[in-house]
Amino acid sequence: MRFCICFSYEGTAYYGYQRQNNLKTIQSVMEEALFKINHSKKVLLHSSGRTDKGVHALCQIAHCDLDVQITPHQLKRALNTFLPDDIYVRKSILVDEEFHARYMVLNKTYQYRINMGEFDPLRRRFVYQHNYPLNVDNMKKAIQYFVGEHDFRAFVTENETKDNCVRTIDIATCKIDPSFPNEVVFTFKGKGFLRYQVRNMVGILIKVGTGKISPDKVGEILESKDRSKNGATAPACGLTLTNIQLIDEYQALLD
Amino acid sequence: MRFCICFSYEGTAYYGYQRQNNLKTIQSVMEEALFKINHSKKVLLHSSGRTDKGVHALCQIAHCDLDVQITPHQLKRALNTFLPDDIYVRKSILVDEEFHARYMVLNKTYQYRINMGEFDPLRRRFVYQHNYPLNVDNMKKAIQYFVGEHDFRAFVTENETKDNCVRTIDIATCKIDPSFPNEVVFTFKGKGFLRYQVRNMVGILIKVGTGKISPDKVGEILESKDRSKNGATAPACGLTLTNIQLIDEYQALLD
């Protein structure tokens, strides 16, 4: 039986999503819990995509095949019993064998948070600590350049040699969080993102916010397709995969 | 020289504020850092009041006397260098010898958070996890009974044998957090609070929220001065000391 699982995690204590030898990763901890539930038979968990070391998720989607007879609700409860308290399964549903977590994604939403005020120990795991105010109006202008279909080659990592860097961003916003007035939140929604793309886009937005470059320069860098023109990759801890929407047929089951 | 220090901390890893033998507490970790700064001479830190095990603070106030020649800004920087990342000194000021952190408080503000939605691993340290919706309108009615001067004897712990339980609460509100729509936030502002008072008031508000008692019953329990009529003490992790306002003379120096 194939199950689709929606789960959230705080990435602080993990070496990213993907399984790695001898390192604690989200995938390995999830698969260990699934192994116990599946009567000690190995289970492979296929996710919608990786998240990097230190990145959080409110809604990650994955699927797996289990041999054991179990209802979706029982699977959710059993997983949450075995999982540590920084991973939580929100929903589990039964899906047909056509389903694959990677290919049934309609869109993903990422949020990136920057604390422009003084360090706050209660928020330290969830923000990039910037310490100084950023020009939010200019960042709001700049972020609009990312909306639409673009070749994001300038926003991948230098060692990335992907043939196709064309992606479409449907929504890109920059807002102050009403509950944390020192925190600026970037939201990006799109069908898919390249590795480090969000953190690299945020890196250049920070340059806009500090006044090092003008908002219009972001459009130029995007068009240049030249990675060397971009800024630093923003740190992982500010990034959260906040939502994944599946194609309607499966999303209806998840809602 | 006497310094007044404003600092924040995440209480998760501490056995409360107050020094205890062989246990990691906020006071002991702060005093260890001050000891290093004060050329290995013991420093006593006097706070505005304790916070219990697991309780957080955005603004705790304390004072200490140092022998070493140091400016307030240097003290802030030195402390933040020695302190772990779950404690952060926001401000340090020089004060006269009349100053005492306990007696210069004009008012304190506490917030208590309850997550009425599903468990969220990113919020687990900062909320009481309730899982089910609470009747917010009824809790808003009930919380008004706490405003004003009252004998809060019904809201102290049973083994508390304080003579005087009369306290004044200036503001008591119940709101949904705009950034976390599943979280209800209680805010209490007053000159001073009894031990466990906030968590006991929240305990009874939860009873109102679940429909076990009516909002008006809170007024009756308050008037009864009978601790046995109150509910359970709400868990520590939902509580944060969010602000302390000093009397004008000193608050002007802190702002």
JSON list of N, CA, C and O in Angstrom, two decimals, chain A residues 193-212:
[
{"chain": "A", "resi": 193, "resn": "PHE", "atom": "N", "xyz": [11.87, 24.96, -7.55]},
{"chain": "A", "resi": 193, "resn": "PHE", "atom": "CA", "xyz": [12.99, 25.87, -7.32]},
{"chain": "A", "resi": 193, "resn": "PHE", "atom": "C", "xyz": [14.30, 25.10, -7.51]},
{"chain": "A", "resi": 193, "resn": "PHE", "atom": "O", "xyz": [14.37, 23.89, -7.24]},
{"chain": "A", "resi": 194, "resn": "LEU", "atom": "N", "xyz": [15.32, 25.79, -7.98]},
{"chain": "A", "resi": 194, "resn": "LEU", "atom": "CA", "xyz": [16.65, 25.19, -8.09]},
{"chain": "A", "resi": 194, "resn": "LEU", "atom": "C", "xyz": [17.31, 25.17, -6.72]},
{"chain": "A", "resi": 194, "resn": "LEU", "atom": "O", "xyz": [16.93, 25.92, -5.82]},
{"chain": "A", "resi": 195, "resn": "ARG", "atom": "N", "xyz": [18.34, 24.34, -6.60]},
{"chain": "A", "resi": 195, "resn": "ARG", "atom": "CA", "xyz": [19.03, 24.27, -5.32]},
{"chain": "A", "resi": 195, "resn": "ARG", "atom": "C", "xyz": [19.65, 25.64, -4.98]},
{"chain": "A", "resi": 195, "resn": "ARG", "atom": "O", "xyz": [20.29, 26.25, -5.84]},
{"chain": "A", "resi": 196, "resn": "TYR", "atom": "N", "xyz": [19.45, 26.07, -3.74]},
{"chain": "A", "resi": 196, "resn": "TYR", "atom": "CA", "xyz": [19.95, 27.35, -3.22]},
{"chain": "A", "resi": 196, "resn": "TYR", "atom": "C", "xyz": [19.30, 28.57, -3.89]},
{"chain": "A", "resi": 196, "resn": "TYR", "atom": "O", "xyz": [19.68, 29.70, -3.62]},
{"chain": "A", "resi": 197, "resn": "GLN", "atom": "N", "xyz": [18.34, 28.33, -4.80]},
{"chain": "A", "resi": 197, "resn": "GLN", "atom": "CA", "xyz": [17.75, 29.47, -5.52]},
{"chain": "A", "resi": 197, "resn": "GLN", "atom": "C", "xyz": [17.13, 30.50, -4.56]},
{"chain": "A", "resi": 197, "resn": "GLN", "atom": "O", "xyz": [17.41, 31.70, -4.68]},
{"chain": "A", "resi": 198, "resn": "VAL", "atom": "N", "xyz": [16.32, 30.02, -3.61]},
{"chain": "A", "resi": 198, "resn": "VAL", "atom": "CA", "xyz": [15.65, 30.96, -2.70]},
{"chain": "A", "resi": 198, "resn": "VAL", "atom": "C", "xyz": [16.69, 31.71, -1.88]},
{"chain": "A", "resi": 198, "resn": "VAL", "atom": "O", "xyz": [16.65, 32.94, -1.77]},
{"chain": "A", "resi": 199, "resn": "ARG", "atom": "N", "xyz": [17.65, 30.98, -1.32]},
{"chain": "A", "resi": 199, "resn": "ARG", "atom": "CA", "xyz": [18.66, 31.63, -0.48]},
{"chain": "A", "resi": 199, "resn": "ARG", "atom": "C", "xyz": [19.54, 32.57, -1.29]},
{"chain": "A", "resi": 199, "resn": "ARG", "atom": "O", "xyz": [20.05, 33.56, -0.76]},
{"chain": "A", "resi": 200, "resn": "ASN", "atom": "N", "xyz": [19.74, 32.29, -2.58]},
{"chain": "A", "resi": 200, "resn": "ASN", "atom": "CA", "xyz": [20.52, 33.21, -3.41]},
{"chain": "A", "resi": 200, "resn": "ASN", "atom": "C", "xyz": [19.70, 34.44, -3.80]},
{"chain": "A", "resi": 200, "resn": "ASN", "atom": "O", "xyz": [20.24, 35.55, -3.87]},
{"chain": "A", "resi": 201, "resn": "MET", "atom": "N", "xyz": [18.40, 34.24, -4.03]},
{"chain": "A", "resi": 201, "resn": "MET", "atom": "CA", "xyz": [17.55, 35.40, -4.31]},
{"chain": "A", "resi": 201, "resn": "MET", "atom": "C", "xyz": [17.51, 36.31, -3.09]},
{"chain": "A", "resi": 201, "resn": "MET", "atom": "O", "xyz": [17.59, 37.53, -3.20]},
{"chain": "A", "resi": 202, "resn": "VAL", "atom": "N", "xyz": [17.40, 35.69, -1.90]},
{"chain": "A", "resi": 202, "resn": "VAL", "atom": "CA", "xyz": [17.39, 36.48, -0.67]},
{"chain": "A", "resi": 202, "resn": "VAL", "atom": "C", "xyz": [18.73, 37.20, -0.49]},
{"chain": "A", "resi": 202, "resn": "VAL", "atom": "O", "xyz": [18.77, 38.36, -0.08]},
{"chain": "A", "resi": 203, "resn": "GLY", "atom": "N", "xyz": [19.82, 36.53, -0.85]},
{"chain": "A", "resi": 203, "resn": "GLY", "atom": "CA", "xyz": [21.14, 37.15, -0.75]},
{"chain": "A", "resi": 203, "resn": "GLY", "atom": "C", "xyz": [21.21, 38.47, -1.51]},
{"chain": "A", "resi": 203, "resn": "GLY", "atom": "O", "xyz": [21.74, 39.46, -1.00]},
{"chain": "A", "resi": 204, "resn": "ILE", "atom": "N", "xyz": [20.64, 38.47, -2.70]},
{"chain": "A", "resi": 204, "resn": "ILE", "atom": "CA", "xyz": [20.69, 39.71, -3.51]},
{"chain": "A", "resi": 204, "resn": "ILE", "atom": "C", "xyz": [19.70, 40.74, -2.97]},
{"chain": "A", "resi": 204, "resn": "ILE", "atom": "O", "xyz": [19.96, 41.95, -3.00]},
{"chain": "A", "resi": 205, "resn": "LEU", "atom": "N", "xyz": [18.57, 40.27, -2.42]},
{"chain": "A", "resi": 205, "resn": "LEU", "atom": "CA", "xyz": [17.60, 41.21, -1.83]},
{"chain": "A", "resi": 205, "resn": "LEU", "atom": "C", "xyz": [18.20, 41.92, -0.61]},
{"chain": "A", "resi": 205, "resn": "LEU", "atom": "O", "xyz": [17.92, 43.10, -0.37]},
{"chain": "A", "resi": 206, "resn": "ILE", "atom": "N", "xyz": [19.04, 41.21, 0.13]},
{"chain": "A", "resi": 206, "resn": "ILE", "atom": "CA", "xyz": [19.70, 41.84, 1.28]},
{"chain": "A", "resi": 206, "resn": "ILE", "atom": "C", "xyz": [20.63, 42.96, 0.78]},
{"chain": "A", "resi": 206, "resn": "ILE", "atom": "O", "xyz": [20.71, 44.03, 1.37]},
{"chain": "A", "resi": 207, "resn": "LYS", "atom": "N", "xyz": [21.31, 42.70, -0.35]},
{"chain": "A", "resi": 207, "resn": "LYS", "atom": "CA", "xyz": [22.16, 43.75, -0.94]},
{"chain": "A", "resi": 207, "resn": "LYS", "atom": "C", "xyz": [21.34, 44.98, -1.32]},
{"chain": "A", "resi": 207, "resn": "LYS", "atom": "O", "xyz": [21.81, 46.11, -1.19]},
{"chain": "A", "resi": 208, "resn": "VAL", "atom": "N", "xyz": [20.12, 44.74, -1.79]},
{"chain": "A", "resi": 208, "resn": "VAL", "atom": "CA", "xyz": [19.22, 45.86, -2.09]},
{"chain": "A", "resi": 208, "resn": "VAL", "atom": "C", "xyz": [18.83, 46.56, -0.79]},
{"chain": "A", "resi": 208, "resn": "VAL", "atom": "O", "xyz": [18.86, 47.79, -0.69]},
{"chain": "A", "resi": 209, "resn": "GLY", "atom": "N", "xyz": [18.51, 45.77, 0.22]},
{"chain": "A", "resi": 209, "resn": "GLY", "atom": "CA", "xyz": [18.06, 46.33, 1.50]},
{"chain": "A", "resi": 209, "resn": "GLY", "atom": "C", "xyz": [19.11, 47.17, 2.19]},
{"chain": "A", "resi": 209, "resn": "GLY", "atom": "O", "xyz": [18.79, 48.16, 2.87]},
{"chain": "A", "resi": 210, "resn": "THR", "atom": "N", "xyz": [20.36, 46.81, 2.02]},
{"chain": "A", "resi": 210, "resn": "THR", "atom": "CA", "xyz": [21.44, 47.57, 2.65]},
{"chain": "A", "resi": 210, "resn": "THR", "atom": "C", "xyz": [21.86, 48.76, 1.78]},
{"chain": "A", "resi": 210, "resn": "THR", "atom": "O", "xyz": [22.70, 49.56, 2.20]},
{"chain": "A", "resi": 211, "resn": "GLY", "atom": "N", "xyz": [21.32, 48.85, 0.58]},
{"chain": "A", "resi": 211, "resn": "GLY", "atom": "CA", "xyz": [21.64, 49.98, -0.30]},
{"chain": "A", "resi": 211, "resn": "GLY", "atom": "C", "xyz": [22.87, 49.76, -1.17]},
{"chain": "A", "resi": 211, "resn": "GLY", "atom": "O", "xyz": [23.30, 50.67, -1.88]},
{"chain": "A", "resi": 212, "resn": "LYS", "atom": "N", "xyz": [23.41, 48.54, -1.14]},
{"chain": "A", "resi": 212, "resn": "LYS", "atom": "CA", "xyz": [24.61, 48.28, -1.95]},
{"chain": "A", "resi": 212, "resn": "LYS", "atom": "C", "xyz": [24.29, 48.29, -3.44]},
{"chain": "A", "resi": 212, "resn": "LYS", "atom": "O", "xyz": [25.13, 48.65, -4.26]}
]
